[in-house]
Amino acid sequence: MNTATQAAAGIPTVKLLIDGAFVESRTSEWRDVVNPATQEVLARVPFATAEEVDAAVAAAKEAFKTWRKTPISTRARIFLKYQQLIREHMQELAAILTAEQGKTLPDAEGDVFRGLEVVEHAAGIANLQLGELANNVANGVDTYTLLQPLGVCAGITPFNFPAMIPLWMFPMAIACGNTFVLKPSEQDPMVTMRLVELALEAGIPKGVLNVVHGGPDVVNAICDHKDIKAVSFVGSTRVGTHVYNRASLAGKRAQCMMGAKNHAVVLADANKEQTLNAMAGAAFGAAGQRCMAASTLVLVGQAREWIPELVAKARSLRINAGTEPGTDVGPVISCAARSRIEGLIAAGVEEGARLVLDGRNPVIPGYEKGNFVGPTIFAGVKPGMRIYDEEIFGPVLIILEVDTLDEAIALINANPNGNGTAVFTQSGWAARKFQEEIDVGQVGVNLPIPVPLPMFSFTGSRASKLGDLGPYGKQVVAFYTQTKTVTARWFDEETASHGVNTTISLK
Ligand code: NAD
């Protein structure tokens, strides 16, 4: 469908943002943005051309000349205004997000809110971007560091947090004095664009923030572009590994936050009611499409006996469109995602796992065309089964059983992923042992989804992360700046010459 036909059909098009202007793409390649509960086409998103990517990067490069010199307090004030605008538009943002992504309205507000916290953090950039100074490192000599912006940075985001993850990226990059090119998920770019409009309203100058849409070609163009200095990626391990290798080969800084298989370990001394409630929420909330979803339950010893009660809790969750009040589990993002999840459930049955709750093909009155999969639970799962080895990214909880905490730790450390994990126990000793010995980025103790607030940094181990530094918190200031170390001596006119010194020491 070309732009004229789209307009005739009344379907809005998602715009690019280049040099301060929201513009229609000239591409011939478009994709539908679809409501996952109804299949209604909400908008058409362009796959930007190579020229459009170049124009976005050129605008960001030009804007960097002045933005890098903009006083730090001026930069900070824009983010103070921005956080206020996001608060004022919270319900509108959540409604857009639910329509295109499917999560429930309260969860959509949570998605925006977790991003808002990073914007609030960006407003404190004056305290975060401080260098260090050592006075009199030699006679009359001081050494100090400057944390200088890199230039044009880029971000590539996934579909599952279309508000939070773009807000992990461009506010901190821009607050540090960089300019930015964002490539949102092509599956749900609309809430991201509304956030971008509000960022401009808050005062981000033209060219400082640019947006291009698209798929692999646009991502590859970003990785290869000679004028982009750093690439931040969040998404699957397959694509993240590609982005990391390609961007690194082109000489860029890269950080890639990737896939997960988050294990929650339950010891028999845990508070049963709290643990089972936490597990049902963390496994099935957001239809299991959180990178920190507790998708893999490891029951230790007698905790094995809790399976029937967990199944009862999961069965009581309400499956419906995210807009319906009281919904616990909304649709998954696309028909393709639903087929993939159902295929993995079939593989689990075939490979001998016990399907103790089958959520396939729920009937949701009024939303018969929606991409719904209800809460599904497998017991008797073993490494080597596809449902254990692959990230399902849907409302499917798999259960493994072991005899000891040591066995649980060994199992988790042998899994390639290391995004999040949790232990449920009343024993401080067991929790401390788990925290010490587990090789996973985020660790929860009696908390199923331990996503850190922005004064800390989100992280990850092994196949869940490439690059040293996390996407927010203190680490991201290091990612988006170059440390320059200055050693300086100043003479007054009367100071006698020290003569020629051919050694390397400072005196
Ligand atoms: P995805 O990897 O399919 O897509 C992410 C981005 O990469 C999108 O912008 C997409 O357009 C682009 N892309 C897709 N295929 C590409 C290709 N072949 N070449 C270049 N670019 C390509 O991920 P998704 O399905 O949107 O998101 C879900 C995944 O993201 C899950 O694996 C989840 O665990 C992960 N995730 C991780 C974190 C984290 O912090 N570790 C957070 C959120 C999501």
XYZ file of C-alpha atoms and ligand atoms in Angstrom:
551
model
C 0.000 0.000 0.000
C 1.515 3.382 -0.902
C 1.087 6.501 1.225
C -1.840 7.828 -0.819
C -3.750 4.543 -0.519
C -3.023 4.442 3.196
C -4.364 7.935 3.663
C -7.461 7.001 1.656
C -8.004 3.994 3.940
C -7.765 6.323 6.947
C -4.786 4.462 8.378
C -2.262 6.842 9.949
C 1.392 6.506 9.076
C 4.173 6.561 11.643
C 6.568 9.399 10.899
C 10.333 9.607 10.946
C 11.931 12.356 13.039
C 14.787 14.008 11.193
C 16.360 17.309 12.199
C 13.423 18.363 14.354
C 10.705 17.576 11.771
C 8.256 14.666 11.774
C 8.346 13.562 8.155
C 6.704 10.957 5.952
C 9.130 8.317 4.750
C 9.669 8.011 1.009
C 10.103 4.270 1.259
C 8.021 1.723 -0.626
C 8.263 -0.792 2.241
C 5.668 -0.557 5.011
C 4.348 -2.826 7.740
C 1.105 -2.813 9.722
C 1.047 -1.972 13.414
C -1.689 -4.299 14.678
C -3.758 -4.397 17.857
C -2.952 -7.887 19.209
C -6.372 -8.238 20.891
C -8.435 -7.422 17.780
C -6.159 -7.505 14.688
C -7.236 -3.932 13.914
C -4.563 -2.124 11.889
C -3.677 0.922 13.991
C -1.029 2.456 11.747
C 1.530 1.718 9.048
C 5.218 1.949 9.889
C 7.855 2.628 7.218
C 11.126 0.784 6.715
C 13.321 3.834 6.200
C 15.575 4.099 3.169
C 19.371 4.275 3.385
C 19.161 7.988 2.487
C 16.777 8.625 5.377
C 19.124 6.886 7.840
C 21.969 9.021 6.477
C 19.874 12.181 6.857
C 19.035 11.327 10.494
C 22.703 10.700 11.306
C 23.786 13.872 9.478
C 21.269 15.931 11.486
C 22.525 14.388 14.726
C 26.141 15.046 13.726
C 25.420 18.709 12.991
C 23.405 19.175 16.209
C 26.255 17.685 18.245
C 28.443 20.709 17.467
C 26.297 22.930 19.694
C 24.596 20.394 21.987
C 27.929 19.172 23.356
C 28.655 22.712 24.581
C 25.188 23.313 26.040
C 25.555 23.905 29.794
C 24.909 20.852 31.908
C 22.198 22.640 33.919
C 20.339 23.535 30.698
C 20.430 19.863 29.670
C 19.247 18.799 33.120
C 16.303 21.237 33.083
C 14.955 19.745 29.843
C 14.666 16.382 31.573
C 12.982 17.978 34.586
C 10.356 19.341 32.214
C 10.202 16.033 30.340
C 9.460 13.973 33.442
C 6.590 16.348 34.237
C 5.154 15.991 30.717
C 5.340 12.191 30.914
C 3.461 12.256 34.235
C 0.780 14.514 32.761
C 0.326 12.193 29.764
C 0.593 8.905 31.646
C -2.891 7.630 30.841
C -2.717 8.624 27.186
C 0.664 6.899 26.851
C -0.612 3.750 28.583
C -3.651 3.613 26.286
C -1.501 3.831 23.134
C 0.839 1.189 24.537
C -1.965 -1.243 25.410
C -3.581 -0.834 21.995
C -0.432 -1.734 20.052
C 1.347 -4.071 22.490
C -1.477 -5.818 24.346
C -0.367 -5.553 27.980
C -2.971 -4.494 30.546
C -3.499 -0.789 31.195
C -1.996 -0.903 34.726
C 1.005 -2.811 33.374
C 1.337 -0.302 30.513
C 1.485 2.485 33.101
C 4.184 0.456 34.857
C 6.126 0.264 31.554
C 5.983 4.062 31.188
C 6.732 4.585 34.876
C 9.920 2.475 34.843
C 11.125 4.640 31.932
C 10.072 7.792 33.729
C 12.398 6.860 36.585
C 15.319 6.967 34.146
C 14.211 10.399 32.915
C 14.183 11.598 36.531
C 17.693 10.208 36.871
C 18.777 12.059 33.702
C 17.574 15.286 35.339
C 20.334 14.727 37.909
C 23.053 14.614 35.229
C 24.954 17.498 36.843
C 25.859 15.204 39.736
C 26.438 12.141 37.558
C 28.837 13.575 34.990
C 31.400 14.915 37.463
C 35.053 14.238 36.804
C 37.814 13.811 39.393
C 40.655 16.093 40.401
C 43.897 15.467 42.228
C 45.525 18.644 43.409
C 49.362 19.029 43.347
C 50.291 15.708 41.782
C 53.677 17.463 41.339
C 54.830 20.993 42.082
C 52.087 23.290 40.790
C 50.569 20.443 38.779
C 46.947 19.229 38.951
C 45.396 16.213 37.212
C 41.710 16.065 36.440
C 39.315 14.073 34.328
C 36.591 15.289 31.984
C 33.703 13.025 31.017
C 33.040 14.204 27.488
C 30.192 13.128 25.192
C 31.030 10.781 22.318
C 28.999 12.278 19.446
C 26.146 10.554 17.619
C 24.821 7.513 19.506
C 22.115 5.095 18.417
C 19.583 2.818 20.099
C 17.680 -0.226 18.822
C 14.748 -1.400 20.938
C 12.511 -4.503 21.303
C 8.722 -4.788 21.258
C 8.116 -5.824 24.851
C 8.784 -2.512 26.636
C 8.131 0.129 23.966
C 8.131 2.944 26.554
C 10.675 1.869 29.161
C 13.488 0.716 26.899
C 13.654 3.755 24.577
C 13.663 5.764 27.837
C 16.581 3.663 29.088
C 18.519 4.970 26.105
C 18.027 8.444 24.672
C 17.518 10.478 27.894
C 20.826 9.441 29.445
C 22.725 9.644 26.124
C 21.394 13.137 25.427
C 21.775 14.327 29.030
C 25.486 13.404 28.742
C 25.781 15.774 25.747
C 25.428 13.289 22.880
C 22.931 13.374 20.036
C 20.833 10.331 19.217
C 19.255 8.207 16.481
C 16.575 5.833 17.771
C 15.251 2.769 15.921
C 12.134 1.584 17.802
C 10.578 -1.852 17.403
C 8.621 -1.974 14.161
C 5.925 -3.990 15.969
C 4.823 -1.206 18.348
C 6.428 2.166 17.523
C 3.458 4.408 18.380
C 3.927 4.956 22.111
C 7.644 5.492 21.474
C 6.771 8.239 18.975
C 4.418 9.927 21.455
C 7.251 9.914 24.004
C 9.538 11.424 21.384
C 6.988 14.202 20.682
C 6.900 14.990 24.387
C 10.707 15.056 24.503
C 10.709 17.743 21.819
C 8.006 19.641 23.691
C 10.249 19.509 26.771
C 12.899 21.402 24.822
C 15.226 18.900 23.149
C 16.594 20.970 20.244
C 16.243 19.947 16.625
C 18.642 17.282 15.435
C 19.540 16.183 18.978
C 16.996 13.341 18.870
C 16.119 11.621 15.580
C 14.033 8.527 14.845
C 14.197 6.082 11.950
C 11.986 3.011 11.639
C 12.678 -0.315 10.015
C 14.087 -3.800 10.326
C 17.411 -5.540 9.650
C 18.549 -3.167 6.860
C 18.142 -0.077 9.048
C 19.815 -1.822 11.997
C 22.735 -2.856 9.803
C 23.046 0.673 8.409
C 23.254 1.975 12.008
C 25.909 -0.604 12.945
C 28.013 0.291 9.889
C 27.572 4.074 9.865
C 30.920 5.833 10.148
C 29.465 8.809 12.049
C 27.812 6.779 14.820
C 30.061 6.313 17.844
C 28.046 4.003 20.106
C 25.173 1.554 19.705
C 22.870 0.420 22.477
C 20.686 -2.620 21.729
C 17.997 -4.459 23.671
C 16.359 -7.558 22.199
C 16.976 -11.216 21.463
C 20.347 -12.926 21.848
C 20.397 -13.839 18.152
C 20.030 -10.253 16.941
C 22.025 -8.724 19.810
C 25.050 -10.902 19.066
C 24.878 -9.844 15.418
C 24.572 -6.154 16.375
C 27.450 -6.386 18.866
C 29.788 -8.058 16.375
C 28.867 -5.779 13.487
C 29.033 -2.531 15.479
C 32.285 -3.551 17.221
C 33.851 -4.464 13.881
C 32.963 -0.974 12.668
C 34.873 0.453 15.665
C 31.898 1.486 17.821
C 31.150 1.061 21.468
C 28.314 -1.406 21.830
C 26.167 -2.662 24.670
C 23.627 -5.401 23.984
C 21.097 -6.551 26.558
C 19.682 -9.819 25.306
C 17.587 -12.930 25.894
C 16.806 -14.718 29.117
C 15.718 -17.864 30.864
C 15.114 -16.635 34.390
C 15.121 -19.342 37.053
C 13.334 -18.889 40.386
C 14.529 -21.305 43.067
C 12.054 -22.209 45.797
C 13.237 -23.855 49.011
C 10.707 -25.672 51.177
C 11.171 -23.181 54.043
C 9.877 -20.271 51.909
C 6.624 -18.511 52.769
C 4.337 -20.607 50.575
C 1.491 -18.162 49.944
C 3.756 -15.213 49.120
C 6.004 -17.345 46.937
C 3.197 -18.864 44.883
C 1.521 -15.468 44.388
C 4.851 -13.941 43.354
C 5.502 -16.788 40.912
C 2.062 -16.610 39.271
C 2.463 -12.846 38.756
C 6.055 -13.050 37.521
C 5.534 -15.982 35.144
C 2.259 -14.894 33.531
C 2.159 -11.079 33.911
C 2.597 -9.225 30.593
C 1.730 -12.617 29.022
C 5.237 -13.793 29.929
C 6.790 -11.275 27.544
C 9.136 -9.645 30.041
C 12.853 -10.196 29.706
C 12.789 -10.618 33.500
C 9.756 -12.941 33.587
C 10.306 -15.809 36.026
C 9.757 -18.439 33.355
C 11.588 -21.366 34.966
C 10.749 -22.629 38.439
C 13.190 -24.855 40.302
C 11.516 -26.597 43.222
C 13.948 -27.898 45.832
C 13.122 -30.906 48.052
C 9.629 -30.846 49.516
C 8.676 -27.651 47.675
C 7.845 -30.093 44.843
C 4.554 -30.717 46.591
C 3.369 -27.156 45.865
C 2.685 -27.744 42.159
C -1.112 -28.300 42.479
C -1.555 -25.041 44.423
C 0.473 -23.132 41.859
C -1.644 -24.596 39.068
C -4.804 -23.502 40.897
C -3.483 -19.922 41.179
C -2.513 -19.820 37.499
C -5.917 -21.203 36.495
C -7.639 -18.371 38.385
C -5.918 -15.627 36.336
C -8.227 -13.729 33.986
C -7.292 -13.750 30.293
C -8.709 -10.856 28.301
C -7.847 -7.777 26.275
C -5.530 -5.395 28.137
C -8.193 -2.693 28.029
C -10.718 -4.785 29.994
C -10.731 -4.062 33.742
C -9.466 -6.914 35.909
C -7.416 -8.580 33.160
C -4.336 -10.453 34.390
C -3.059 -11.871 31.098
C -3.418 -10.013 27.790
C -2.648 -11.247 24.271
C 0.853 -11.932 22.963
C 2.253 -9.470 20.466
C 1.472 -11.180 17.132
C -0.086 -14.183 15.407
C 3.477 -15.340 14.660
C 4.431 -15.146 18.356
C 1.307 -17.113 19.292
C 2.111 -19.863 16.737
C 5.711 -20.039 17.945
C 4.611 -20.390 21.598
C 2.011 -23.033 20.703
C 4.679 -24.881 18.693
C 6.964 -24.938 21.733
C 4.125 -26.222 23.945
C 3.546 -29.050 21.441
C 7.296 -29.792 21.479
C 7.211 -29.969 25.289
C 4.451 -32.570 25.173
C 6.277 -34.548 22.494
C 9.536 -34.511 24.444
C 7.880 -35.964 27.541
C 7.314 -33.007 29.887
C 4.057 -33.148 31.908
C 1.568 -30.487 30.751
C -0.191 -29.778 34.066
C -2.009 -26.667 32.776
C -2.774 -26.198 29.073
C -3.602 -22.594 28.151
C -3.870 -23.079 24.407
C -6.861 -21.781 22.473
C -8.745 -19.878 25.170
C -12.037 -18.405 23.978
C -12.302 -14.715 24.844
C -15.784 -13.374 24.088
C -15.579 -10.203 22.000
C -11.904 -10.826 21.181
C -12.090 -14.075 19.235
C -9.365 -12.956 16.809
C -6.872 -11.985 19.553
C -3.462 -13.647 19.976
C -4.324 -15.248 23.294
C -2.445 -18.020 25.061
C -3.547 -18.713 28.626
C -1.232 -19.573 31.511
C 0.451 -22.895 30.761
C 2.556 -25.010 33.131
C 4.902 -27.917 32.444
C 6.318 -30.106 35.218
C 9.044 -32.730 34.859
C 11.124 -30.511 32.560
C 14.777 -31.379 31.898
C 17.669 -29.585 30.176
C 17.826 -30.739 26.564
C 14.081 -30.268 26.029
C 13.299 -27.357 23.686
C 11.054 -25.727 26.299
C 14.092 -25.544 28.604
C 16.741 -24.707 26.023
C 14.813 -21.952 24.208
C 13.348 -18.683 25.460
C 9.563 -19.186 25.092
C 8.626 -15.535 25.715
C 4.979 -16.304 26.415
C 2.799 -17.258 29.411
C 4.424 -20.656 29.880
C 6.044 -21.689 33.162
C 8.324 -24.722 33.196
C 9.120 -26.580 36.415
C 12.258 -28.546 37.235
C 12.788 -30.453 40.462
C 16.069 -30.933 42.366
C 17.080 -32.202 45.811
C 19.458 -29.487 47.033
C 20.287 -25.784 46.714
C 23.712 -26.772 45.327
C 22.015 -28.666 42.500
C 19.786 -25.666 41.759
C 22.798 -23.324 41.601
C 24.710 -25.702 39.327
C 21.693 -26.001 37.009
C 21.321 -22.221 36.671
C 25.027 -21.592 36.166
C 25.071 -24.243 33.409
C 22.293 -22.448 31.487
C 23.737 -20.083 28.877
C 21.507 -17.165 29.975
C 22.205 -14.949 32.971
C 19.662 -12.135 32.971
C 17.639 -12.523 36.188
C 17.099 -15.070 38.932
C 15.483 -15.300 42.355
C 15.575 -17.415 45.470
C 12.624 -17.877 47.838
C 13.592 -18.914 51.359
C 13.362 -17.841 55.007
C 17.022 -18.773 55.495
C 19.462 -15.868 55.370
C 22.297 -18.340 54.996
C 20.733 -19.973 51.927
C 19.927 -16.609 50.344
C 23.475 -15.376 50.920
C 25.001 -18.556 49.510
C 22.767 -18.186 46.430
C 23.718 -14.527 45.968
C 27.424 -15.379 46.269
C 27.536 -18.401 43.968
C 25.030 -17.592 41.231
C 26.357 -16.179 37.929
C 23.380 -14.018 36.907
C 23.082 -10.239 36.509
C 19.988 -9.455 38.599
C 19.354 -11.517 41.745
C 16.118 -11.349 43.755
C 15.708 -12.574 47.314
C 12.010 -13.306 47.903
C 11.396 -10.974 44.942
C 10.632 -12.532 41.565
C 11.489 -9.653 39.165
C 14.438 -7.741 40.622
C 14.736 -4.914 38.058
C 17.002 -2.274 39.634
C 16.080 1.400 39.906
C 18.246 3.842 37.944
C 20.622 4.696 40.804
C 21.884 1.147 40.103
C 22.509 -0.310 36.665
C 20.665 -3.056 34.834
C 23.150 -5.769 33.978
C 23.401 -9.386 32.839
C 25.817 -12.306 32.646
C 26.967 -14.652 29.909
C 24.627 -14.911 26.863
C 22.261 -12.262 28.243
C 24.664 -9.375 27.740
C 27.511 -8.246 25.519
C 29.565 -5.169 26.381
C 30.820 -4.185 29.806
C 28.485 -1.398 30.817
C 24.754 -1.438 31.572
C 22.021 0.682 29.988
C 21.282 3.053 32.889
C 22.566 4.049 36.327
C 26.197 5.086 36.801
C 27.416 2.596 34.210
C 25.607 4.310 31.366
C 27.376 7.607 32.053
C 30.638 5.746 31.493
C 29.177 4.164 28.331
C 28.045 7.466 26.820
C 31.163 9.489 27.700
C 34.858 9.428 26.939
C 37.142 10.033 29.898
C 39.834 12.587 29.146
C 42.601 13.005 31.717
C 44.260 16.428 31.830
C 47.499 17.113 33.666
C 48.165 20.862 33.854
C 50.802 23.256 35.154
C 50.384 27.026 34.975
C 53.301 29.459 35.276
C 53.239 33.025 36.355
C 55.568 35.361 34.525
C 58.123 35.589 37.338
C 58.557 31.846 37.825
C 62.152 30.910 37.097
C 62.717 28.379 34.332
C 63.173 24.847 35.619
C 65.484 24.091 32.714
C 65.103 21.163 30.356
C 63.886 17.920 31.945
C 64.354 14.766 29.847
C 62.894 12.315 32.373
C 59.240 11.332 32.435
C 58.680 12.288 36.064
C 56.829 15.430 37.117
C 58.507 17.529 39.799
P 14.333 -8.844 18.466
O 15.749 -9.193 18.706
O 13.553 -9.646 17.489
O 14.212 -7.322 17.964
C 14.931 -6.293 18.613
C 15.275 -5.220 17.596
O 16.139 -5.780 16.598
C 14.057 -4.652 16.867
O 14.187 -3.247 16.797
C 14.125 -5.300 15.497
O 13.650 -4.469 14.462
C 15.603 -5.571 15.290
N 15.855 -6.784 14.486
C 15.061 -7.889 14.399
N 15.632 -8.813 13.583
C 16.791 -8.281 13.156
C 17.826 -8.754 12.301
N 17.757 -9.940 11.712
N 18.884 -7.943 12.077
C 18.966 -6.721 12.650
N 18.004 -6.231 13.470
C 16.937 -6.988 13.726
O 13.622 -8.833 19.908
P 12.086 -8.660 20.250
O 11.361 -9.898 19.845
O 11.604 -7.347 19.788
O 12.167 -8.593 21.857
C 12.163 -9.727 22.674
C 13.562 -10.132 23.084
O 14.196 -9.059 23.745
C 13.571 -11.287 24.075
O 14.627 -12.152 23.728
C 13.854 -10.616 25.419
O 14.454 -11.434 26.382
C 14.777 -9.521 24.974
N 14.821 -8.441 25.943
C 15.939 -8.330 26.713
C 16.014 -7.330 27.664
C 17.229 -7.196 28.534
O 17.374 -6.170 29.171
N 18.099 -8.179 28.609
C 14.960 -6.417 27.812
C 13.847 -6.563 26.989
C 13.789 -7.575 26.044
